[in-house]
Coordinates of C-alpha atoms and ligand atoms in Angstrom, one line a residue:
X55 CA 93.7 191.1 96.9
X56 CA 96.5 193.8 96.0
X57 CA 99.5 191.8 95.8
X58 CA 100.0 188.0 94.7
X59 CA 101.8 185.7 96.9
X60 CA 105.0 185.6 94.4
X61 CA 105.0 189.3 95.4
X62 CA 104.7 188.6 98.9
X63 CA 107.8 185.8 98.8
X64 CA 109.8 188.9 96.9
X65 CA 109.1 191.0 99.8
X66 CA 109.8 188.7 102.4
X67 CA 112.9 187.4 100.3
X68 CA 114.0 191.1 100.5
X69 CA 113.8 191.7 103.7
X70 CA 115.4 188.4 104.8
X71 CA 118.4 189.8 102.9
X72 CA 118.4 193.0 104.2
X73 CA 118.6 191.4 107.5
X74 CA 121.3 189.1 106.6
X75 CA 123.6 192.1 105.3
X76 CA 122.5 195.2 107.3
X77 CA 123.6 198.1 105.8
X78 CA 124.2 199.5 109.4
X79 CA 127.0 198.9 111.2
X80 CA 126.8 196.5 114.3
X81 CA 127.2 199.2 117.1
X82 CA 124.6 201.4 115.3
X83 CA 122.1 198.6 115.1
X84 CA 121.1 199.4 118.9
X85 CA 120.5 202.8 117.7
X86 CA 117.7 201.3 115.5
X87 CA 115.4 199.9 118.5
X88 CA 113.0 202.5 119.6
X89 CA 112.6 202.5 123.2
X90 CA 109.3 202.5 125.5
X91 CA 108.6 203.4 129.2
X92 CA 107.5 200.1 130.5
X93 CA 104.0 201.3 132.3
X94 CA 104.6 202.7 135.9
X95 CA 107.8 200.6 136.6
X96 CA 109.5 204.0 135.0
X97 CA 111.8 201.3 133.3
X98 CA 113.6 202.2 129.9
X99 CA 113.0 198.9 127.4
X100 CA 113.8 198.4 123.7
X101 CA 110.4 197.4 122.0
X102 CA 112.2 194.1 120.9
X103 CA 113.0 191.9 124.1
X104 CA 114.0 188.4 124.7
X105 CA 111.8 185.3 125.0
X106 CA 114.7 183.2 126.4
X107 CA 112.4 179.8 126.8
X108 CA 114.2 177.4 124.8
X109 CA 117.7 178.9 124.1
X110 CA 120.3 177.0 125.9
X111 CA 123.6 179.0 124.4
X112 CA 123.9 182.1 126.6
X113 CA 126.1 183.4 123.7
X114 CA 123.0 184.0 121.6
X115 CA 121.0 185.8 124.2
X116 CA 124.5 187.8 124.8
X117 CA 124.6 188.6 121.1
X118 CA 121.1 190.1 121.8
X119 CA 121.8 192.3 124.5
X120 CA 125.1 193.5 122.6
X121 CA 123.0 194.7 119.6
X122 CA 120.5 196.3 121.9
X123 CA 118.0 194.0 123.7
X124 CA 117.7 195.0 127.0
X125 CA 114.7 192.9 128.3
X126 CA 114.4 189.2 129.0
X127 CA 111.9 186.5 129.6
X128 CA 112.5 183.9 131.5
X129 CA 110.8 181.2 133.9
X130 CA 111.9 179.0 136.3
X131 CA 109.9 175.9 134.7
X132 CA 111.4 176.4 131.4
X133 CA 113.9 173.4 130.5
X134 CA 113.1 171.9 133.7
X135 CA 114.9 174.9 135.5
X136 CA 118.1 175.3 133.1
X137 CA 116.8 178.0 130.8
X138 CA 117.2 180.9 134.1
X139 CA 120.8 179.5 134.1
X140 CA 121.3 180.0 130.6
X141 CA 120.3 183.6 130.9
X142 CA 121.9 183.6 134.5
X143 CA 125.6 183.3 132.2
X144 CA 124.2 185.6 129.4
X145 CA 123.9 188.5 131.9
X146 CA 127.0 188.0 133.3
X147 CA 129.2 191.4 133.8
X148 CA 126.2 193.3 132.4
X149 CA 123.6 192.4 134.7
X150 CA 122.8 196.3 135.8
X151 CA 121.6 196.7 131.9
X152 CA 119.4 194.3 131.6
X153 CA 115.8 193.8 132.8
X154 CA 115.3 190.3 133.9
X155 CA 111.7 188.9 134.1
X156 CA 110.8 185.5 135.5
X157 CA 107.6 183.5 137.0
X158 CA 106.7 182.3 139.9
X159 CA 103.0 180.1 140.3
X160 CA 100.3 180.8 142.8
X161 CA 100.8 178.4 145.9
X162 CA 101.9 178.7 149.5
X163 CA 103.9 180.9 150.8
X164 CA 106.5 178.5 151.3
X165 CA 106.3 177.3 148.0
X166 CA 106.2 180.6 146.4
X167 CA 109.4 181.5 148.3
X168 CA 111.6 178.5 147.4
X169 CA 110.9 179.2 143.9
X170 CA 111.9 182.5 143.9
X171 CA 114.9 181.8 145.8
X172 CA 115.9 179.1 143.1
X173 CA 115.5 181.6 140.7
X174 CA 117.7 184.4 142.2
X175 CA 120.0 181.0 142.7
X176 CA 119.8 180.4 139.2
X177 CA 119.7 183.8 137.6
X178 CA 122.7 184.3 139.4
X179 CA 121.3 187.6 140.4
X180 CA 120.5 189.6 144.1
X181 CA 116.9 190.7 142.9
X182 CA 115.1 190.4 140.3
X183 CA 113.5 192.8 138.0
X184 CA 109.9 191.7 136.9
X185 CA 108.3 188.7 139.0
X186 CA 105.2 187.7 137.3
X187 CA 102.6 185.1 138.4
X188 CA 102.4 182.6 136.2
X189 CA 99.3 182.5 133.5
X190 CA 96.3 183.8 135.2
X191 CA 93.1 182.8 133.7
X192 CA 90.6 185.1 136.2
X193 CA 90.0 188.6 137.8
X194 CA 89.8 186.2 141.5
X195 CA 93.1 185.3 140.7
X196 CA 94.4 188.6 140.0
X197 CA 93.0 190.3 143.4
X198 CA 94.1 187.4 145.6
X199 CA 95.5 189.6 148.5
X200 CA 97.0 186.4 149.9
X201 CA 99.3 186.3 146.9
X202 CA 99.7 190.1 147.0
X203 CA 101.3 190.1 150.0
X204 CA 103.8 187.5 149.9
X205 CA 104.7 189.4 146.5
X206 CA 105.1 192.3 148.3
X207 CA 106.9 190.9 151.3
X208 CA 109.6 189.6 148.9
X209 CA 109.7 193.1 147.5
X210 CA 110.3 194.4 150.9
X211 CA 113.0 192.1 151.6
X212 CA 114.7 193.0 148.0
X213 CA 114.1 190.0 146.3
X214 CA 112.1 192.1 143.3
X215 CA 111.9 195.0 142.2
X216 CA 108.2 194.9 140.4
X217 CA 105.5 192.5 140.2
X218 CA 103.5 191.5 136.9
X219 CA 100.7 188.6 135.5
X220 CA 100.9 186.4 132.8
X221 CA 98.3 185.2 130.9
X222 CA 97.2 182.9 127.9
X223 CA 93.8 182.9 128.3
X224 CA 90.7 185.1 129.7
X225 CA 93.3 188.0 129.2
X226 CA 90.6 190.8 128.5
X227 CA 89.2 190.0 132.3
X228 CA 92.5 189.5 133.4
X229 CA 93.9 192.9 131.7
X230 CA 90.7 195.2 133.2
X231 CA 91.1 193.3 136.4
X232 CA 95.0 194.4 137.0
X233 CA 93.4 197.9 135.9
X234 CA 91.0 197.9 138.8
X235 CA 92.8 196.3 141.1
X236 CA 96.1 198.6 140.6
X237 CA 98.7 196.3 142.3
X238 CA 100.7 194.6 139.6
X239 CA 102.8 196.9 137.4
X240 CA 102.8 195.1 134.1
X241 CA 100.9 192.5 132.2
X242 CA 102.7 189.5 129.9
X243 CA 99.9 188.8 126.9
X244 CA 99.2 186.3 124.0
X245 CA 98.9 188.9 121.3
X246 CA 99.3 188.7 117.4
X247 CA 97.8 190.3 113.9
X248 CA 94.9 187.7 114.7
X249 CA 93.8 188.7 118.2
X250 CA 90.6 190.1 118.6
X251 CA 90.0 194.1 118.5
X252 CA 88.7 193.8 122.6
X253 CA 92.0 192.6 123.3
X254 CA 93.9 195.5 121.5
X255 CA 91.6 197.9 122.7
X256 CA 92.0 197.0 126.4
X257 CA 95.6 196.5 126.0
X258 CA 95.6 200.5 125.3
X259 CA 93.7 201.5 128.0
X260 CA 95.7 199.0 130.5
X261 CA 98.9 200.9 129.5
X262 CA 97.4 204.2 129.6
X263 CA 96.1 203.3 133.0
X264 CA 100.1 202.9 133.7
X265 CA 100.2 199.2 133.3
X266 CA 103.1 198.1 131.5
X267 CA 102.3 195.4 128.7
X268 CA 105.0 192.7 127.5
X269 CA 103.6 191.2 124.6
X270 CA 104.0 187.5 123.7
X271 CA 103.1 184.8 120.9
X272 CA 103.8 187.5 118.5
X273 CA 104.4 185.3 115.8
X274 CA 101.9 183.1 116.3
X275 CA 104.1 180.5 118.3
X276 CA 106.4 180.1 115.6
X277 CA 103.9 178.0 113.4
X278 CA 105.5 178.3 109.3
X279 CA 103.9 179.1 106.3
X280 CA 103.2 175.7 104.5
X281 CA 103.8 177.3 101.0
X282 CA 107.1 178.8 102.3
X283 CA 108.4 176.9 105.1
X284 CA 111.7 178.7 105.1
X285 CA 110.7 182.5 104.4
X286 CA 108.1 182.8 107.6
X287 CA 106.0 186.3 107.7
X288 CA 107.3 186.4 111.4
X289 CA 109.0 189.7 110.8
X290 CA 105.6 191.4 109.7
X291 CA 104.0 189.7 112.5
X292 CA 106.2 191.3 115.0
X293 CA 106.4 194.6 113.3
X294 CA 102.6 194.7 113.6
X295 CA 102.5 194.0 117.2
X296 CA 104.8 196.6 117.9
X297 CA 103.4 199.2 116.2
X298 CA 99.9 198.8 117.9
X299 CA 99.0 201.3 120.9
X300 CA 100.2 200.3 124.5
X301 CA 102.4 197.6 123.5
X302 CA 105.8 198.5 125.5
X303 CA 108.1 195.6 124.6
X304 CA 107.9 192.0 122.4
X305 CA 109.5 189.0 123.8
X306 CA 109.7 186.3 120.8
X307 CA 111.6 183.3 121.3
X308 CA 115.4 183.8 119.4
X309 CA 117.4 180.5 119.2
X310 CA 119.7 182.1 116.1
X311 CA 121.8 185.0 115.5
X312 CA 119.6 184.8 111.9
X313 CA 116.6 185.1 113.9
X314 CA 118.1 188.2 116.4
X315 CA 118.7 189.6 112.4
X316 CA 115.6 189.5 111.3
X317 CA 113.8 190.6 114.2
X318 CA 115.9 193.5 115.0
X319 CA 114.9 194.7 111.7
X320 CA 111.5 194.3 112.0
X321 CA 111.4 195.8 115.0
X322 CA 113.1 199.1 113.6
X323 CA 110.9 200.3 111.2
X324 CA 106.9 200.4 110.7
X325 CA 104.6 198.3 109.2
X326 CA 104.1 198.9 105.5
X327 CA 101.6 197.7 102.8
X328 CA 103.5 194.3 101.8
X329 CA 103.5 193.6 105.5
X330 CA 99.9 193.7 105.5
X331 CA 99.3 191.5 102.5
X332 CA 102.0 189.2 104.0
X333 CA 100.0 189.2 107.3
X334 CA 96.1 188.5 105.3
X335 CA 98.0 185.4 103.5
X336 CA 99.2 183.8 107.0
X337 CA 95.8 184.6 108.2
X338 CA 94.6 182.3 105.8
X339 CA 97.9 179.9 106.0
X340 CA 96.7 179.5 109.6
X341 CA 93.3 178.6 110.2
X342 CA 92.5 175.2 111.3
X343 CA 96.0 175.2 113.0
X344 CA 96.7 177.9 115.2
X345 CA 95.4 179.1 118.1
X346 CA 94.5 183.4 118.5
X347 CA 94.1 183.0 122.2
X348 CA 90.3 184.7 121.8
X349 CA 89.1 182.5 124.8
X350 CA 85.7 182.3 123.2
X351 CA 85.6 178.5 123.1
X352 CA 85.9 178.6 126.8
X353 CA 82.9 180.4 127.1
X354 CA 80.8 178.7 124.6
X355 CA 82.1 175.2 126.6
X356 CA 79.7 173.6 129.1
X357 CA 82.3 172.8 131.1
X358 CA 84.1 175.8 130.6
X359 CA 87.2 174.4 129.7
X360 CA 87.2 175.3 126.3
X361 CA 90.4 174.2 123.7
X362 CA 93.0 176.8 125.0
X363 CA 95.0 174.2 127.2
X364 CA 94.6 171.5 123.9
X365 CA 95.6 174.3 121.3
X366 CA 99.1 175.6 123.2
X367 CA 100.5 172.3 123.3
X368 CA 100.0 171.5 119.7
X369 CA 101.3 175.1 119.4
X370 CA 104.4 174.1 121.2
X371 CA 105.0 171.0 119.2
X372 CA 104.2 172.1 115.6
X373 CA 105.0 175.4 116.3
X374 CA 108.1 175.9 118.3
X375 CA 109.1 172.0 117.8
X376 CA 109.3 171.1 121.0
X377 CA 108.0 168.2 122.2
X378 CA 109.7 168.6 125.8
X379 CA 107.8 171.7 126.8
X380 CA 104.6 170.5 125.0
X381 CA 104.8 167.2 126.9
X382 CA 105.2 169.2 130.4
X383 CA 102.9 171.9 129.6
X384 CA 100.3 169.4 128.4
X385 CA 101.0 166.8 131.6
X386 CA 100.2 169.8 133.4
X387 CA 96.7 170.4 131.9
X388 CA 96.1 166.9 131.8
X389 CA 92.8 166.9 133.5
X390 CA 91.5 169.3 130.7
X391 CA 93.2 167.7 127.7
X392 CA 91.6 164.5 128.7
X393 CA 88.1 165.8 129.6
X394 CA 88.1 167.3 125.6
X395 CA 89.4 164.0 124.4
X396 CA 86.7 162.0 126.1
X397 CA 83.9 164.7 125.7
X398 CA 80.3 162.9 124.4
X399 CA 80.5 166.3 121.8
X400 CA 82.3 169.3 121.3
X401 CA 79.4 172.3 120.2
X402 CA 81.8 174.6 120.3
X403 CA 82.8 176.1 117.4
X404 CA 86.6 177.6 117.4
X405 CA 86.6 180.8 115.0
X406 CA 90.1 179.7 114.2
X407 CA 88.3 176.9 112.6
X408 CA 90.3 174.5 114.9
X409 CA 88.8 171.0 115.4
X410 CA 89.0 171.3 119.2
X411 CA 88.0 167.8 120.0
X412 CA 89.8 165.4 116.9
X413 CA 92.9 168.0 118.1
X414 CA 92.2 166.9 121.9
X415 CA 92.7 163.6 120.6
X416 CA 95.7 163.8 119.1
X417 CA 97.7 166.1 122.0
X418 CA 96.1 163.7 124.8
X419 CA 97.7 160.6 122.5
X420 CA 100.8 162.5 122.4
X421 CA 100.7 163.4 126.5
X422 CA 100.0 160.0 127.6
Ligands
SF4_591 S1 90.7 177.2 120.3 FE1 90.0 178.4 118.8 S2 87.8 179.7 120.3 FE2 89.7 179.0 121.1 S3 90.7 180.4 122.0 FE3 91.8 179.5 120.5 S4 91.0 180.4 118.8 FE4 90.1 181.0 120.0
SF4_592 S1 85.4 169.0 123.3 FE1 84.0 169.1 125.5 S2 85.3 169.8 126.9 FE2 86.7 170.5 124.8 S3 85.7 172.7 124.3 FE3 84.2 171.1 123.6 S4 82.5 170.9 124.7 FE4 84.2 172.2 126.1

């Protein structure tokens, strides 16, 4: 270990002071954000996007947009449908300068159409830039022609510009299928400094094949460093992902102007040695608490379930501090969580040290 924790904290403090009192002007800040082309969409995006999922004040999002962010991620189901309305207010008058990405679940055509129409109305826009299929887990879902036909029709009707998928599990398989199939323009993928090398390699190959790559969960779902709860290594985590080949834009959630300032600073410069040390300490601190979305538990589980649904629901409580989100997410995958909680004995070894069955029992009690 080259640096000790106190050195690490000094570095973090310095970053925080910098971000709170940036020497650059507010107008100039936007120039600091590198821009990239989002794969075959051809759209230019700043590397720092906006994960709007938990934001209820449009003025906070607008503040980020004024500082150079031009990509917003939302979904019809966030905040019980209110989140898209918040985003709609945030982009009012500047809609043409912003790339809006929202989501739809795979369903019957009529249901998918109702969802997209609701999104258009909530956002107050004529067209959605990126329509993403929610939470795909397999190649079979990626290649479904009936779903692609529905999206194509809505594209022809002018309701959306580009199509994409989001994934939290079996991500490598989903990314490879998107490349091979060639229909979708982009993938929203859960990736952070604890993700397996294979995922980063697949991201790089997908980007080389023209797939736009949007990174989420870049900061481990908001888990705090136990020893320094106010001084989290989130900047280093974000910087790590943004500097990985193939990643075009990251969409961390930002609930305050302070968080926006921190992330702008993080996204504006390269990763350095202090960041590497900071992440190594954070990595140790997260063992047993935070999922890395590696999916290896799904392959090991005799029921093909694994601990991802449990870990994700727990992340919404402990990391995001959002009980409503945890409840709605957990109840959507209740059967998987119940199966884990009542399983006759877990034989899965989580490589992040999470006790899946104990976690499942806690999460099950919380949501039921
Ligand atoms: S619960 Fe563990 S094994 Fe399963 S995806 Fe998360 S980190 Fe990987
Ligand atoms: S508790 Fe049972 S269902 Fe859950 S991951 Fe372990 S073996 Fe699979």
